[in-house]
Short mmCIF file of C-alpha atoms in Angstrom, two decimals:
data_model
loop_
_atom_site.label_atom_id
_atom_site.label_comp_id
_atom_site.label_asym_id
_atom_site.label_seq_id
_atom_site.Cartn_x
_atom_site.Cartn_y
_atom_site.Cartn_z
CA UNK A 39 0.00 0.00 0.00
CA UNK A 40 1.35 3.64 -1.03
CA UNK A 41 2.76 5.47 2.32
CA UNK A 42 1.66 9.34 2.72
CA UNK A 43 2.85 12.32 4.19
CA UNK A 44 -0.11 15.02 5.14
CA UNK A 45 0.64 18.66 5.48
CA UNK A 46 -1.51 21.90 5.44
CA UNK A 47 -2.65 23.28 2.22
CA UNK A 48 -1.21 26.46 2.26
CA UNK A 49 -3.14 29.65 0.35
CA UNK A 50 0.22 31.75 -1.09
CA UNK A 51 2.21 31.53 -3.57
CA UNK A 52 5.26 28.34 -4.25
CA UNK A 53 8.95 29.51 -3.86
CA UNK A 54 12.27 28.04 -4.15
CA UNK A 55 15.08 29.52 -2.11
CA UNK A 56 18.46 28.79 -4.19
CA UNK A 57 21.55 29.63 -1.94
CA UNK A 58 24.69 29.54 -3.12
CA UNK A 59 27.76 30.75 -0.68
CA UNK A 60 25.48 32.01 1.42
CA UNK A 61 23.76 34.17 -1.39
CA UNK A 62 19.93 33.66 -1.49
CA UNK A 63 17.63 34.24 -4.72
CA UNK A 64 14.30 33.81 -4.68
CA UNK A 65 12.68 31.74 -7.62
CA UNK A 66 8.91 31.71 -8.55
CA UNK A 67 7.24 27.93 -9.79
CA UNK A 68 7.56 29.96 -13.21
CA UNK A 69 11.30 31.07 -12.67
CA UNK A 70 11.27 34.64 -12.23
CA UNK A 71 13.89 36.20 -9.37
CA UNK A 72 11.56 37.55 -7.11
CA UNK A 73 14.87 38.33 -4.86
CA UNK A 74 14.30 42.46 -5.10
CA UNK A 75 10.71 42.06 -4.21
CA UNK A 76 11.01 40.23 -1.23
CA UNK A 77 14.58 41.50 0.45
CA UNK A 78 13.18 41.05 3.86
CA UNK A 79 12.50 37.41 3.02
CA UNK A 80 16.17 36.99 1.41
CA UNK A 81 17.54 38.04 4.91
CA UNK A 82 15.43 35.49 6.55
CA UNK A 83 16.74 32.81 4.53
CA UNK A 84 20.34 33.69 4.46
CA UNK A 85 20.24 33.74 8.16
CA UNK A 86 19.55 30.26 8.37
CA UNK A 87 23.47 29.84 7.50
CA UNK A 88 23.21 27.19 5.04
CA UNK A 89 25.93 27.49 2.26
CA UNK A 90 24.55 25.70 -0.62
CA UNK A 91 21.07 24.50 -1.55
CA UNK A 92 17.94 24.27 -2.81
CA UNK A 93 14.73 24.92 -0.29
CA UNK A 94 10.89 24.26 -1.69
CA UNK A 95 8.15 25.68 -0.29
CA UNK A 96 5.02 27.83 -0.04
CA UNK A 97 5.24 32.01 0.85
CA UNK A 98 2.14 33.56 3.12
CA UNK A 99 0.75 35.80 5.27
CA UNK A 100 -1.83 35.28 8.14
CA UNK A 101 -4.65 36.77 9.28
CA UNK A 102 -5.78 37.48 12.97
CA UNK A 103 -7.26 33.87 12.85
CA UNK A 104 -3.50 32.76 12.08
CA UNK A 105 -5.09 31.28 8.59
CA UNK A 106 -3.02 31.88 5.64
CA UNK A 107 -4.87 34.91 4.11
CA UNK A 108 -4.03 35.46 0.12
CA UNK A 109 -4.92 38.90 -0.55
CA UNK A 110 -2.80 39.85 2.51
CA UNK A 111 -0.10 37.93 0.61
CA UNK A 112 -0.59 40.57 -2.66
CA UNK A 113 -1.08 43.00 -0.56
CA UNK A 114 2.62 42.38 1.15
CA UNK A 115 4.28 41.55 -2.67
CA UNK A 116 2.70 44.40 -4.53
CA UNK A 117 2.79 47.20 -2.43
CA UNK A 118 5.31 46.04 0.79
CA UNK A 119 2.09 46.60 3.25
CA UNK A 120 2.42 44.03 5.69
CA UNK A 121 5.93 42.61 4.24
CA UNK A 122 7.20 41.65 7.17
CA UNK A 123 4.22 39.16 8.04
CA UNK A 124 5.62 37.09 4.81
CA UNK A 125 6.42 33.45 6.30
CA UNK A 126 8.18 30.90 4.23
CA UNK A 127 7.14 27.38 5.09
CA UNK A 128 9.40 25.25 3.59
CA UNK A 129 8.22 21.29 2.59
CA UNK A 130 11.14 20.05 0.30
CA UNK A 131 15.15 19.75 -0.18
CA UNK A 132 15.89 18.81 -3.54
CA UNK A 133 19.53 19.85 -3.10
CA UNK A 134 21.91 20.10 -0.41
CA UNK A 135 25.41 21.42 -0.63
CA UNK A 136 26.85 19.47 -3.90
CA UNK A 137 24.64 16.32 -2.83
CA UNK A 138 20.99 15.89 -5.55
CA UNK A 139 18.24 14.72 -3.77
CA UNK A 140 15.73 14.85 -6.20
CA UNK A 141 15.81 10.75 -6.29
CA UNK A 142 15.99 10.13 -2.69
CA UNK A 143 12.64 9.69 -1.68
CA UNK A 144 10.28 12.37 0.10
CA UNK A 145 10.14 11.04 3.55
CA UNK A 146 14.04 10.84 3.75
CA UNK A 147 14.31 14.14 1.97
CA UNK A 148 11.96 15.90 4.99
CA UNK A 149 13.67 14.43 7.55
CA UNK A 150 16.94 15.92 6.30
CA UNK A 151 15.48 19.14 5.42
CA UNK A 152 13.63 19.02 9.38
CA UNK A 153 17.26 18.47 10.76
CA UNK A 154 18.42 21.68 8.62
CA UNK A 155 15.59 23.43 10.26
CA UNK A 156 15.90 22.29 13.67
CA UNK A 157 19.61 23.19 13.85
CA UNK A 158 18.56 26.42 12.66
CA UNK A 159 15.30 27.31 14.75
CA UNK A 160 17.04 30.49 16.31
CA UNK A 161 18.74 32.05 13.32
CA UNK A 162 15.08 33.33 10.98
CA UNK A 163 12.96 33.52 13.66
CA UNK A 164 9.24 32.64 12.17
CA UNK A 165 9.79 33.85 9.39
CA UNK A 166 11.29 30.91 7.75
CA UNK A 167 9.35 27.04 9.09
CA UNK A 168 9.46 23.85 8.32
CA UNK A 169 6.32 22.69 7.36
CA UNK A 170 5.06 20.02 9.83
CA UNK A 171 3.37 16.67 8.47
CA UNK A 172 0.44 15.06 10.53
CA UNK A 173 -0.05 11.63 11.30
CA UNK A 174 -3.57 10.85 11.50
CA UNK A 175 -6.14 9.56 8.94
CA UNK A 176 -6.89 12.20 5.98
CA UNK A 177 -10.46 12.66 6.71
CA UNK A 178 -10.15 13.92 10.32
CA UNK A 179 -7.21 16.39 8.95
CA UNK A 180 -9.38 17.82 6.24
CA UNK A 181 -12.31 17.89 8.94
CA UNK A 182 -9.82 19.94 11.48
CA UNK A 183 -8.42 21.97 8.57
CA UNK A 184 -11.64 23.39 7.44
CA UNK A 185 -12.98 23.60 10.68
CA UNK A 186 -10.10 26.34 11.29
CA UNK A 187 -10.51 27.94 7.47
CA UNK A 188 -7.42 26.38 5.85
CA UNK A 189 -7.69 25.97 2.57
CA UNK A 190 -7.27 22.28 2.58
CA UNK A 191 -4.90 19.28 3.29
CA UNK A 192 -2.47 18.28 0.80
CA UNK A 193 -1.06 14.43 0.66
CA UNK A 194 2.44 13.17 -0.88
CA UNK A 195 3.24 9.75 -1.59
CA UNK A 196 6.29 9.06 1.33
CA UNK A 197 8.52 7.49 -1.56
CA UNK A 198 8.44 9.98 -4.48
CA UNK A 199 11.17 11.15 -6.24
CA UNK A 200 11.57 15.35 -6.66
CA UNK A 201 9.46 16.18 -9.86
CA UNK A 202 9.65 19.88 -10.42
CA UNK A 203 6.30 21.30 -11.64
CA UNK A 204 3.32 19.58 -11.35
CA UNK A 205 3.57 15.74 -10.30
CA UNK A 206 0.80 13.10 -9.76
CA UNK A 207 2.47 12.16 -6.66
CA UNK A 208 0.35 14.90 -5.17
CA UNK A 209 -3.63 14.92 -4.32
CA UNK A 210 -5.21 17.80 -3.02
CA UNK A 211 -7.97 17.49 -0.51
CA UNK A 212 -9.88 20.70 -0.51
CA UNK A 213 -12.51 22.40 1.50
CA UNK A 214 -15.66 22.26 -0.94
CA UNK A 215 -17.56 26.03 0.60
CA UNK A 216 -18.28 26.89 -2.75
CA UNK A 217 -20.53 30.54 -3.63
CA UNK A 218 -20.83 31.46 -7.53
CA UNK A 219 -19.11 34.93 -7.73
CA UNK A 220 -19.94 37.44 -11.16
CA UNK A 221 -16.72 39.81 -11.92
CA UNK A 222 -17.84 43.18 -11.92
CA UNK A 223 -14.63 44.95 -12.21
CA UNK A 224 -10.41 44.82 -11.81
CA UNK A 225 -8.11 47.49 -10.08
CA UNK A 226 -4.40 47.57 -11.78
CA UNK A 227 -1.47 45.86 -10.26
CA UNK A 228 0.83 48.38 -8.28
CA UNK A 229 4.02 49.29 -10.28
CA UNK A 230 3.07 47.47 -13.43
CA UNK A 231 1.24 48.89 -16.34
CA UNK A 232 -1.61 47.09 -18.28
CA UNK A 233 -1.54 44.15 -15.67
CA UNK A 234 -4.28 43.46 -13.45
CA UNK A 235 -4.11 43.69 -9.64
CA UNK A 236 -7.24 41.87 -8.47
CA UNK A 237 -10.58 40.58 -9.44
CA UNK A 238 -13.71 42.88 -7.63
CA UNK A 239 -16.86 40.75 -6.95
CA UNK A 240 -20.39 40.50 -6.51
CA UNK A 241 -22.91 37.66 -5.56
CA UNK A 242 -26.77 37.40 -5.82
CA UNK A 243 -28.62 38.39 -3.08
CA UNK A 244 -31.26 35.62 -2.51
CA UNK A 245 -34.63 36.25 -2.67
CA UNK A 246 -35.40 36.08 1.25
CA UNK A 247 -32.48 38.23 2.06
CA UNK A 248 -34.48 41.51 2.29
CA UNK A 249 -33.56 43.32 -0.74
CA UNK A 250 -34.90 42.37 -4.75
CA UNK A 251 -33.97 39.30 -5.91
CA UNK A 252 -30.84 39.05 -7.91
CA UNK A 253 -29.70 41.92 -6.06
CA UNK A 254 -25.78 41.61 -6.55
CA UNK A 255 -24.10 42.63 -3.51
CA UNK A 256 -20.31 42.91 -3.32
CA UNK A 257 -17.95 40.54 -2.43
CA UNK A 258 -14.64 42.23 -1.95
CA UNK A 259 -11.57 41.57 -4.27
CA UNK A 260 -9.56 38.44 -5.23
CA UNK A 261 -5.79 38.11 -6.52
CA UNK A 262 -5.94 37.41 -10.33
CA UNK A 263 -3.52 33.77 -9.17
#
C-alpha cells in the first residue's frame, strides 16, 4: 500500500530559495527572481546559514485567525504593506550542498530538510518554518483543517522522487464552501502597467435576504492567481 505524508494546504504563492555561498535568490514555480521584491525574506533565509542549496516551499501571510490569508499575501508583494508578516514554510530539499536529492525519496528528503531546520530554529525567527506533516487519517485532517478555514490538506506519496512542476504524486484534498461569484470589475497591479491587480466581486442576493432578488451585492476583491 502507497505510504503518505499530510501537510496543510497552504493559500500563497510556491517559492524556491536557491543559496549559493550564502547568497539567497528567490525563484517563482515559473522562474522569475523575485529576490528584489522580497529583500526582507532573502535576509530570513540567508540567516539560516546554510551554504549551498535548494529549499521548496510555499510564501504567506496570516490573518488574525492565524489562517493563511491570500490577498494579505498581494497585498505584502505588490505594495510592501504588511511585508514583514511574509512566512516561508518550507516542505522540500531537492539539493543540499553538492549532494541531488531529487531521487531520494520524500520522507528521507523531509527528515533531512527538518534536521536543517531544527539546527537552525534560532537564526530566521518565524519567518522561515518547516512545514510540519500530521499523522492521522486524511479525513479527520481535512475535517480539522476546514474547521479552522485552511484551505485544505495536501497528501504526498512518502517514496516519491523530486518532480519539479506539477507531479501526480500529489492529491489535493480541498474544503468544498463553494458561492458562484460574477466579476464586476479589476483594479491595476501596483508598479506594473496594463496588468491586473485583483478581481472585484459580486454575488446574488437571494430572494429572502431583504432586498430584490438578484440583487448583486459585493464581495470584496480576489488576486488574479
Amino acid at each position: 500500500a502507497l505510504q503518505w505524508v499530510a501537510e496543510s494546504k497552504f493559500d500563497g504563492y510556491r517559492m524556491l530559495a536557491r543559496i549559493q555561498r550564502g547568497a539567497v535568490r528567490l525563484i517563482t514555480r515559473n522562474g522569475h527572481d523575485w529576490s528584489d521584491r522580497l529583500p526582507g525574506l532573502v535576509a530570513a533565509v540567508q540567516a539560516l546559514g546554510i551554504e549551498a542549496a535548494w529549499l521548496d516551499g510555499e510564501i504567506v501571510v496570516m490573518n488574525d485567525a492565524g489562517v493563511p490569508d491570500f490577498n494579505r499575501l498581494q497585498n505584502a508583494i505588490d505594495d510592501g504593506r504588511g511585508a514583514q508578516h511574509i512566512v516561508y514554510f518550507v516542505f522540500d530539499l531537492p539539493y543540499l550542498g553538492d549532494q541531488d536529492l531529487r531521487a531520494v525519496p520524500l520522507r528521507q528528503r523531509r527528515a533531512v530538510l527538518q534536521a536543517l531546520m531544527a539546527e537552525r530554529a534560532d537564526r530566521a525567527g518565524t519567518q522561515v518554518q518547516f512545514s510540519q506533516a500530521f499523522d492521522a487519517p486524511p479525513a479527520q485532517l481535512l475535517a480539522a483543517a476546514c474547521r479552522i478555514g485552511l484551505e485544505g490538506v495536501i497528501l504526498k506519496q512518502a517514496d516519491a522522487p523530486y518532480v519539479s512542476g506539477r507531479t501526480e504524486t500529489w492529491l489535493k484534498l480541498k474544503c468544498q464552501h463553494r458561492q458562484e461569484f460574477v466579476v464586476v470589475g479589476f483594479t491595476d497591479r501596483a508598479g506594473a502597467r496594463a496588468e491586473v491587480g485583483s478581481l472585484l466581486l459580486a454575488y446574488h442576493e437571494a430572494p429572502d435576504g431583504g432586498r430584490a432578488a438578484g440583487a448583486l451585492r459585493s464581495a470584496g476583491s480576489v488576486g488574479t492567481g
